[in-house]
């Protein structure tokens, strides 16, 4: 590519004078309403119907529940153990929504998911706002819709973790950064107001309180990439750091100091010195992978937008002299490279790079085709079609087949819904291959609107072997009598079961379960691997335990079948000292 070609004016997006184009313009005029409704229709079924998931979601929810129980909003604990991995921001949000929406009941998981739902919606709306810094409303709406329907954001917005809220913080900060950059590159653009710039710093502070330095890291690598590319740094003065840095510190410092005093420095030792450093040094908790991991997963995690991502990125290479394109490439490229180089990898880590790709794809969807397309464009065009087709096949078949192996068996109406989604998906593919890109996008959205609720509402409840914790909680509830102490768990101690049973649930091994049971009596749920030690210790203590029920399932966190036996243990007067925690 020559420098003259790179600096050529980019083709301008245009909205076709068709029914689809008019519908898009209508949606873009009412963007906040149409995008919010799209998110709610797609995400709410999963929020309301999925049981508590292991392990991160239930750990977050249980720790938030304990904040409400203790009214200690500084310290973070799971049971009696400190949980010093993430700052307190997400726990505050989950505690607040549960206090407001739970009506006094702290055991409904959906109330802890509301921050993710609202954070995801805010992230989508901020994606529109960010794109409006350089794009027409229709391009901005398409970019936001591609994000809203992406499988990864859809999943993160339906579970009680940090990533949807974190993405909203990223979008708030990066949207301001983009506006400052574009104003410096074009004298005709107005400078962002001081209020707008300071709101970007507020987003950075909020992101720090939700997930530590990640928002700062995304902004930093984007800035470094732009400075290296442009050989220019003075535009950073537009960020007003003399005001922004003190504001950010003022918002973050109170809790940062309080948790340091509360934990005697243990929070920073564990969160930064152990958790964060371990992720940078190696594959933490068996989550290591080679570079390229996210490129392999993007076919599914960014479906259905994947149909437009490769062509959109390829077309962007012809517009690198265009300041908005340069910013988006720096944002997506630098952050993606960062996540690929970090040894610890999980699918959701790369989510903050997705909005930049969505904006590039949306620009391509409304850009007139011309003869200047490079030879690689047809290859990328076909690659995207293949990636999309793989997603159609996977999402059509998985809801019908999964219950056969780990659930209630074949369900014909799930097959029918999968077929409907596949018809929409294949229609999108055919339209795409015929270059009816906008209509292809509409049918791709219809496909995910069928597929995702089919998975969350239709297939998930029928994966009966996976829902060990809800079944175990129901089993214990059936056999609990008035006056029983908190139940004892040995072997199967997943966080979801603790969330369902309560904070005082005792987690131990087989021998410890016998000690606790002999002291307090009550119910003990023992997994087969711990049963010999449990029975042997009971015999030593001359305590009685009667099996009252049993159940089987699949512990998906470990990928192992489990057989659980519920015992009623009779307390013995010979054990008068409670066992150690």
PDB file of N, CA and C in Angstrom, residues 112-185:
ATOM      1  N   UNK A 112     -28.753 -10.376  41.663  1.00  0.00           N
ATOM      2  CA  UNK A 112     -27.312 -10.124  41.593  1.00  0.00           C
ATOM      3  C   UNK A 112     -26.847  -9.948  40.146  1.00  0.00           C
ATOM      4  N   UNK A 113     -27.686 -10.368  39.203  1.00  0.00           N
ATOM      5  CA  UNK A 113     -27.347 -10.230  37.781  1.00  0.00           C
ATOM      6  C   UNK A 113     -27.759  -8.882  37.204  1.00  0.00           C
ATOM      7  N   UNK A 114     -28.568  -8.137  37.927  1.00  0.00           N
ATOM      8  CA  UNK A 114     -29.059  -6.870  37.393  1.00  0.00           C
ATOM      9  C   UNK A 114     -27.937  -5.888  37.054  1.00  0.00           C
ATOM     10  N   UNK A 115     -26.861  -5.756  37.854  1.00  0.00           N
ATOM     11  CA  UNK A 115     -25.777  -4.864  37.428  1.00  0.00           C
ATOM     12  C   UNK A 115     -25.166  -5.261  36.089  1.00  0.00           C
ATOM     13  N   UNK A 116     -25.047  -6.559  35.832  1.00  0.00           N
ATOM     14  CA  UNK A 116     -24.519  -6.996  34.542  1.00  0.00           C
ATOM     15  C   UNK A 116     -25.487  -6.646  33.418  1.00  0.00           C
ATOM     16  N   UNK A 117     -26.773  -6.865  33.646  1.00  0.00           N
ATOM     17  CA  UNK A 117     -27.775  -6.517  32.636  1.00  0.00           C
ATOM     18  C   UNK A 117     -27.740  -5.021  32.335  1.00  0.00           C
ATOM     19  N   UNK A 118     -27.767  -4.209  33.370  1.00  0.00           N
ATOM     20  CA  UNK A 118     -27.759  -2.760  33.177  1.00  0.00           C
ATOM     21  C   UNK A 118     -26.412  -2.277  32.650  1.00  0.00           C
ATOM     22  N   UNK A 119     -25.330  -2.892  33.123  1.00  0.00           N
ATOM     23  CA  UNK A 119     -24.007  -2.527  32.624  1.00  0.00           C
ATOM     24  C   UNK A 119     -23.845  -2.857  31.158  1.00  0.00           C
ATOM     25  N   UNK A 120     -24.372  -4.013  30.740  1.00  0.00           N
ATOM     26  CA  UNK A 120     -24.313  -4.376  29.331  1.00  0.00           C
ATOM     27  C   UNK A 120     -25.093  -3.402  28.468  1.00  0.00           C
ATOM     28  N   UNK A 121     -26.292  -3.015  28.920  1.00  0.00           N
ATOM     29  CA  UNK A 121     -27.087  -2.033  28.169  1.00  0.00           C
ATOM     30  C   UNK A 121     -26.338  -0.709  28.078  1.00  0.00           C
ATOM     31  N   UNK A 122     -25.755  -0.274  29.188  1.00  0.00           N
ATOM     32  CA  UNK A 122     -24.992   0.974  29.174  1.00  0.00           C
ATOM     33  C   UNK A 122     -23.799   0.871  28.227  1.00  0.00           C
ATOM     34  N   UNK A 123     -23.128  -0.270  28.208  1.00  0.00           N
ATOM     35  CA  UNK A 123     -21.997  -0.455  27.298  1.00  0.00           C
ATOM     36  C   UNK A 123     -22.438  -0.331  25.841  1.00  0.00           C
ATOM     37  N   UNK A 124     -23.590  -0.901  25.514  1.00  0.00           N
ATOM     38  CA  UNK A 124     -24.112  -0.825  24.141  1.00  0.00           C
ATOM     39  C   UNK A 124     -24.468   0.616  23.789  1.00  0.00           C
ATOM     40  N   UNK A 125     -25.124   1.328  24.698  1.00  0.00           N
ATOM     41  CA  UNK A 125     -25.473   2.724  24.438  1.00  0.00           C
ATOM     42  C   UNK A 125     -24.221   3.588  24.305  1.00  0.00           C
ATOM     43  N   UNK A 126     -23.212   3.313  25.110  1.00  0.00           N
ATOM     44  CA  UNK A 126     -21.958   4.059  25.007  1.00  0.00           C
ATOM     45  C   UNK A 126     -21.188   3.695  23.744  1.00  0.00           C
ATOM     46  N   UNK A 127     -21.396   2.495  23.237  1.00  0.00           N
ATOM     47  CA  UNK A 127     -20.805   2.131  21.945  1.00  0.00           C
ATOM     48  C   UNK A 127     -21.384   3.029  20.848  1.00  0.00           C
ATOM     49  N   UNK A 128     -22.694   3.231  20.877  1.00  0.00           N
ATOM     50  CA  UNK A 128     -23.326   4.162  19.932  1.00  0.00           C
ATOM     51  C   UNK A 128     -22.738   5.560  20.105  1.00  0.00           C
ATOM     52  N   UNK A 129     -22.662   6.032  21.346  1.00  0.00           N
ATOM     53  CA  UNK A 129     -22.145   7.373  21.620  1.00  0.00           C
ATOM     54  C   UNK A 129     -20.701   7.522  21.160  1.00  0.00           C
ATOM     55  N   UNK A 130     -19.900   6.512  21.385  1.00  0.00           N
ATOM     56  CA  UNK A 130     -18.504   6.563  20.960  1.00  0.00           C
ATOM     57  C   UNK A 130     -18.403   6.647  19.442  1.00  0.00           C
ATOM     58  N   UNK A 131     -19.152   5.824  18.750  1.00  0.00           N
ATOM     59  CA  UNK A 131     -19.105   5.832  17.286  1.00  0.00           C
ATOM     60  C   UNK A 131     -19.615   7.149  16.710  1.00  0.00           C
ATOM     61  N   UNK A 132     -20.528   7.802  17.406  1.00  0.00           N
ATOM     62  CA  UNK A 132     -21.065   9.072  16.898  1.00  0.00           C
ATOM     63  C   UNK A 132     -20.022  10.176  16.865  1.00  0.00           C
ATOM     64  N   UNK A 133     -18.872   9.962  17.478  1.00  0.00           N
ATOM     65  CA  UNK A 133     -17.796  10.940  17.396  1.00  0.00           C
ATOM     66  C   UNK A 133     -17.286  11.096  15.971  1.00  0.00           C
ATOM     67  N   UNK A 134     -17.514  10.082  15.121  1.00  0.00           N
ATOM     68  CA  UNK A 134     -16.995  10.156  13.751  1.00  0.00           C
ATOM     69  C   UNK A 134     -17.945   9.591  12.706  1.00  0.00           C
ATOM     70  N   UNK A 135     -19.005   8.917  13.105  1.00  0.00           N
ATOM     71  CA  UNK A 135     -19.838   8.177  12.157  1.00  0.00           C
ATOM     72  C   UNK A 135     -21.266   8.713  12.150  1.00  0.00           C
ATOM     73  N   UNK A 136     -21.966   8.432  11.062  1.00  0.00           N
ATOM     74  CA  UNK A 136     -23.376   8.794  10.971  1.00  0.00           C
ATOM     75  C   UNK A 136     -24.179   7.921  11.941  1.00  0.00           C
ATOM     76  N   UNK A 137     -25.392   8.336  12.295  1.00  0.00           N
ATOM     77  CA  UNK A 137     -26.169   7.568  13.283  1.00  0.00           C
ATOM     78  C   UNK A 137     -26.394   6.117  12.887  1.00  0.00           C
ATOM     79  N   UNK A 138     -26.586   5.854  11.595  1.00  0.00           N
ATOM     80  CA  UNK A 138     -26.863   4.485  11.163  1.00  0.00           C
ATOM     81  C   UNK A 138     -25.664   3.569  11.385  1.00  0.00           C
ATOM     82  N   UNK A 139     -24.462   4.056  11.094  1.00  0.00           N
ATOM     83  CA  UNK A 139     -23.258   3.262  11.364  1.00  0.00           C
ATOM     84  C   UNK A 139     -23.119   3.028  12.864  1.00  0.00           C
ATOM     85  N   UNK A 140     -23.360   4.064  13.645  1.00  0.00           N
ATOM     86  CA  UNK A 140     -23.243   3.945  15.103  1.00  0.00           C
ATOM     87  C   UNK A 140     -24.235   2.926  15.645  1.00  0.00           C
ATOM     88  N   UNK A 141     -25.461   2.953  15.110  1.00  0.00           N
ATOM     89  CA  UNK A 141     -26.473   2.000  15.577  1.00  0.00           C
ATOM     90  C   UNK A 141     -26.073   0.576  15.216  1.00  0.00           C
ATOM     91  N   UNK A 142     -25.582   0.373  14.008  1.00  0.00           N
ATOM     92  CA  UNK A 142     -25.157  -0.972  13.606  1.00  0.00           C
ATOM     93  C   UNK A 142     -24.030  -1.476  14.501  1.00  0.00           C
ATOM     94  N   UNK A 143     -23.062  -0.610  14.808  1.00  0.00           N
ATOM     95  CA  UNK A 143     -21.955  -1.026  15.675  1.00  0.00           C
ATOM     96  C   UNK A 143     -22.473  -1.451  17.041  1.00  0.00           C
ATOM     97  N   UNK A 144     -23.379  -0.653  17.599  1.00  0.00           N
ATOM     98  CA  UNK A 144     -23.931  -0.989  18.912  1.00  0.00           C
ATOM     99  C   UNK A 144     -24.756  -2.267  18.857  1.00  0.00           C
ATOM    100  N   UNK A 145     -25.510  -2.458  17.774  1.00  0.00           N
ATOM    101  CA  UNK A 145     -26.318  -3.673  17.644  1.00  0.00           C
ATOM    102  C   UNK A 145     -25.442  -4.906  17.478  1.00  0.00           C
ATOM    103  N   UNK A 146     -24.333  -4.773  16.758  1.00  0.00           N
ATOM    104  CA  UNK A 146     -23.405  -5.904  16.629  1.00  0.00           C
ATOM    105  C   UNK A 146     -22.844  -6.289  17.991  1.00  0.00           C
ATOM    106  N   UNK A 147     -22.573  -5.292  18.835  1.00  0.00           N
ATOM    107  CA  UNK A 147     -22.109  -5.593  20.186  1.00  0.00           C
ATOM    108  C   UNK A 147     -23.211  -6.235  21.020  1.00  0.00           C
ATOM    109  N   UNK A 148     -24.418  -5.685  20.930  1.00  0.00           N
ATOM    110  CA  UNK A 148     -25.522  -6.191  21.750  1.00  0.00           C
ATOM    111  C   UNK A 148     -25.822  -7.648  21.460  1.00  0.00           C
ATOM    112  N   UNK A 149     -25.678  -8.054  20.201  1.00  0.00           N
ATOM    113  CA  UNK A 149     -26.032  -9.418  19.813  1.00  0.00           C
ATOM    114  C   UNK A 149     -24.855 -10.376  19.851  1.00  0.00           C
ATOM    115  N   UNK A 150     -23.660  -9.879  20.141  1.00  0.00           N
ATOM    116  CA  UNK A 150     -22.505 -10.783  20.196  1.00  0.00           C
ATOM    117  C   UNK A 150     -22.686 -11.781  21.333  1.00  0.00           C
ATOM    118  N   UNK A 151     -22.324 -13.016  21.086  1.00  0.00           N
ATOM    119  CA  UNK A 151     -22.550 -14.067  22.080  1.00  0.00           C
ATOM    120  C   UNK A 151     -21.812 -13.776  23.381  1.00  0.00           C
ATOM    121  N   UNK A 152     -20.602 -13.213  23.292  1.00  0.00           N
ATOM    122  CA  UNK A 152     -19.810 -12.981  24.495  1.00  0.00           C
ATOM    123  C   UNK A 152     -20.454 -11.929  25.391  1.00  0.00           C
ATOM    124  N   UNK A 153     -20.849 -10.789  24.831  1.00  0.00           N
ATOM    125  CA  UNK A 153     -21.495  -9.775  25.665  1.00  0.00           C
ATOM    126  C   UNK A 153     -22.854 -10.261  26.143  1.00  0.00           C
ATOM    127  N   UNK A 154     -23.556 -11.007  25.309  1.00  0.00           N
ATOM    128  CA  UNK A 154     -24.837 -11.579  25.723  1.00  0.00           C
ATOM    129  C   UNK A 154     -24.662 -12.470  26.943  1.00  0.00           C
ATOM    130  N   UNK A 155     -23.650 -13.326  26.910  1.00  0.00           N
ATOM    131  CA  UNK A 155     -23.399 -14.218  28.043  1.00  0.00           C
ATOM    132  C   UNK A 155     -22.994 -13.434  29.285  1.00  0.00           C
ATOM    133  N   UNK A 156     -22.092 -12.464  29.129  1.00  0.00           N
ATOM    134  CA  UNK A 156     -21.605 -11.715  30.284  1.00  0.00           C
ATOM    135  C   UNK A 156     -22.688 -10.826  30.888  1.00  0.00           C
ATOM    136  N   UNK A 157     -23.659 -10.423  30.084  1.00  0.00           N
ATOM    137  CA  UNK A 157     -24.730  -9.562  30.589  1.00  0.00           C
ATOM    138  C   UNK A 157     -25.828 -10.342  31.290  1.00  0.00           C
ATOM    139  N   UNK A 158     -25.739 -11.658  31.274  1.00  0.00           N
ATOM    140  CA  UNK A 158     -26.763 -12.479  31.932  1.00  0.00           C
ATOM    141  C   UNK A 158     -26.242 -13.178  33.181  1.00  0.00           C
ATOM    142  N   UNK A 159     -24.992 -12.946  33.565  1.00  0.00           N
ATOM    143  CA  UNK A 159     -24.455 -13.575  34.768  1.00  0.00           C
ATOM    144  C   UNK A 159     -23.855 -12.521  35.689  1.00  0.00           C
ATOM    145  N   UNK A 160     -23.762 -12.846  36.963  1.00  0.00           N
ATOM    146  CA  UNK A 160     -23.366 -11.879  37.989  1.00  0.00           C
ATOM    147  C   UNK A 160     -21.853 -11.826  38.148  1.00  0.00           C
ATOM    148  N   UNK A 161     -21.169 -11.322  37.114  1.00  0.00           N
ATOM    149  CA  UNK A 161     -19.724 -11.126  37.183  1.00  0.00           C
ATOM    150  C   UNK A 161     -19.410  -9.677  36.822  1.00  0.00           C
ATOM    151  N   UNK A 162     -18.144  -9.378  36.570  1.00  0.00           N
ATOM    152  CA  UNK A 162     -17.718  -7.981  36.402  1.00  0.00           C
ATOM    153  C   UNK A 162     -17.702  -7.487  34.969  1.00  0.00           C
ATOM    154  N   UNK A 163     -17.709  -8.369  33.978  1.00  0.00           N
ATOM    155  CA  UNK A 163     -17.238  -7.979  32.652  1.00  0.00           C
ATOM    156  C   UNK A 163     -18.168  -7.048  31.891  1.00  0.00           C
ATOM    157  N   UNK A 164     -19.479  -7.188  32.039  1.00  0.00           N
ATOM    158  CA  UNK A 164     -20.389  -6.269  31.353  1.00  0.00           C
ATOM    159  C   UNK A 164     -20.268  -4.863  31.935  1.00  0.00           C
ATOM    160  N   UNK A 165     -20.193  -4.766  33.260  1.00  0.00           N
ATOM    161  CA  UNK A 165     -20.018  -3.459  33.900  1.00  0.00           C
ATOM    162  C   UNK A 165     -18.667  -2.871  33.526  1.00  0.00           C
ATOM    163  N   UNK A 166     -17.642  -3.709  33.520  1.00  0.00           N
ATOM    164  CA  UNK A 166     -16.319  -3.242  33.134  1.00  0.00           C
ATOM    165  C   UNK A 166     -16.320  -2.694  31.710  1.00  0.00           C
ATOM    166  N   UNK A 167     -17.036  -3.354  30.795  1.00  0.00           N
ATOM    167  CA  UNK A 167     -17.083  -2.873  29.414  1.00  0.00           C
ATOM    168  C   UNK A 167     -17.734  -1.497  29.344  1.00  0.00           C
ATOM    169  N   UNK A 168     -18.763  -1.261  30.142  1.00  0.00           N
ATOM    170  CA  UNK A 168     -19.375   0.065  30.175  1.00  0.00           C
ATOM    171  C   UNK A 168     -18.356   1.115  30.607  1.00  0.00           C
ATOM    172  N   UNK A 169     -17.532   0.777  31.592  1.00  0.00           N
ATOM    173  CA  UNK A 169     -16.488   1.706  32.044  1.00  0.00           C
ATOM    174  C   UNK A 169     -15.452   1.937  30.949  1.00  0.00           C
ATOM    175  N   UNK A 170     -15.064   0.876  30.254  1.00  0.00           N
ATOM    176  CA  UNK A 170     -14.122   1.007  29.139  1.00  0.00           C
ATOM    177  C   UNK A 170     -14.689   1.947  28.085  1.00  0.00           C
ATOM    178  N   UNK A 171     -15.973   1.756  27.733  1.00  0.00           N
ATOM    179  CA  UNK A 171     -16.572   2.574  26.684  1.00  0.00           C
ATOM    180  C   UNK A 171     -16.666   4.035  27.106  1.00  0.00           C
ATOM    181  N   UNK A 172     -16.956   4.289  28.374  1.00  0.00           N
ATOM    182  CA  UNK A 172     -17.002   5.670  28.837  1.00  0.00           C
ATOM    183  C   UNK A 172     -15.653   6.349  28.735  1.00  0.00           C
ATOM    184  N   UNK A 173     -14.595   5.641  29.123  1.00  0.00           N
ATOM    185  CA  UNK A 173     -13.253   6.220  29.081  1.00  0.00           C
ATOM    186  C   UNK A 173     -12.729   6.326  27.653  1.00  0.00           C
ATOM    187  N   UNK A 174     -12.914   5.279  26.863  1.00  0.00           N
ATOM    188  CA  UNK A 174     -12.350   5.261  25.513  1.00  0.00           C
ATOM    189  C   UNK A 174     -13.107   6.223  24.601  1.00  0.00           C
ATOM    190  N   UNK A 175     -14.408   6.428  24.862  1.00  0.00           N
ATOM    191  CA  UNK A 175     -15.176   7.389  24.073  1.00  0.00           C
ATOM    192  C   UNK A 175     -14.654   8.801  24.237  1.00  0.00           C
ATOM    193  N   UNK A 176     -14.264   9.158  25.440  1.00  0.00           N
ATOM    194  CA  UNK A 176     -13.666  10.468  25.686  1.00  0.00           C
ATOM    195  C   UNK A 176     -12.285  10.541  25.042  1.00  0.00           C
ATOM    196  N   UNK A 177     -11.498   9.488  25.196  1.00  0.00           N
ATOM    197  CA  UNK A 177     -10.164   9.457  24.596  1.00  0.00           C
ATOM    198  C   UNK A 177     -10.246   9.647  23.082  1.00  0.00           C
ATOM    199  N   UNK A 178     -11.197   8.992  22.440  1.00  0.00           N
ATOM    200  CA  UNK A 178     -11.381   9.132  20.996  1.00  0.00           C
ATOM    201  C   UNK A 178     -11.716  10.569  20.627  1.00  0.00           C
ATOM    202  N   UNK A 179     -12.595  11.208  21.358  1.00  0.00           N
ATOM    203  CA  UNK A 179     -12.980  12.578  21.038  1.00  0.00           C
ATOM    204  C   UNK A 179     -11.813  13.546  21.192  1.00  0.00           C
ATOM    205  N   UNK A 180     -11.011  13.349  22.217  1.00  0.00           N
ATOM    206  CA  UNK A 180      -9.834  14.197  22.406  1.00  0.00           C
ATOM    207  C   UNK A 180      -8.850  13.996  21.259  1.00  0.00           C
ATOM    208  N   UNK A 181      -8.638  12.755  20.858  1.00  0.00           N
ATOM    209  CA  UNK A 181      -7.710  12.445  19.766  1.00  0.00           C
ATOM    210  C   UNK A 181      -8.184  13.056  18.450  1.00  0.00           C
ATOM    211  N   UNK A 182      -9.457  12.896  18.133  1.00  0.00           N
ATOM    212  CA  UNK A 182      -9.978  13.412  16.864  1.00  0.00           C
ATOM    213  C   UNK A 182      -9.953  14.936  16.833  1.00  0.00           C
ATOM    214  N   UNK A 183     -10.234  15.587  17.957  1.00  0.00           N
ATOM    215  CA  UNK A 183     -10.190  17.048  17.999  1.00  0.00           C
ATOM    216  C   UNK A 183      -8.778  17.567  17.762  1.00  0.00           C
ATOM    217  N   UNK A 184      -7.780  16.839  18.245  1.00  0.00           N
ATOM    218  CA  UNK A 184      -6.393  17.250  18.031  1.00  0.00           C
ATOM    219  C   UNK A 184      -5.955  17.039  16.589  1.00  0.00           C
ATOM    220  N   UNK A 185      -6.536  16.049  15.915  1.00  0.00           N
ATOM    221  CA  UNK A 185      -6.150  15.748  14.533  1.00  0.00           C
ATOM    222  C   UNK A 185      -6.887  16.614  13.517  1.00  0.00           C
TER     223      UNK A 185
END
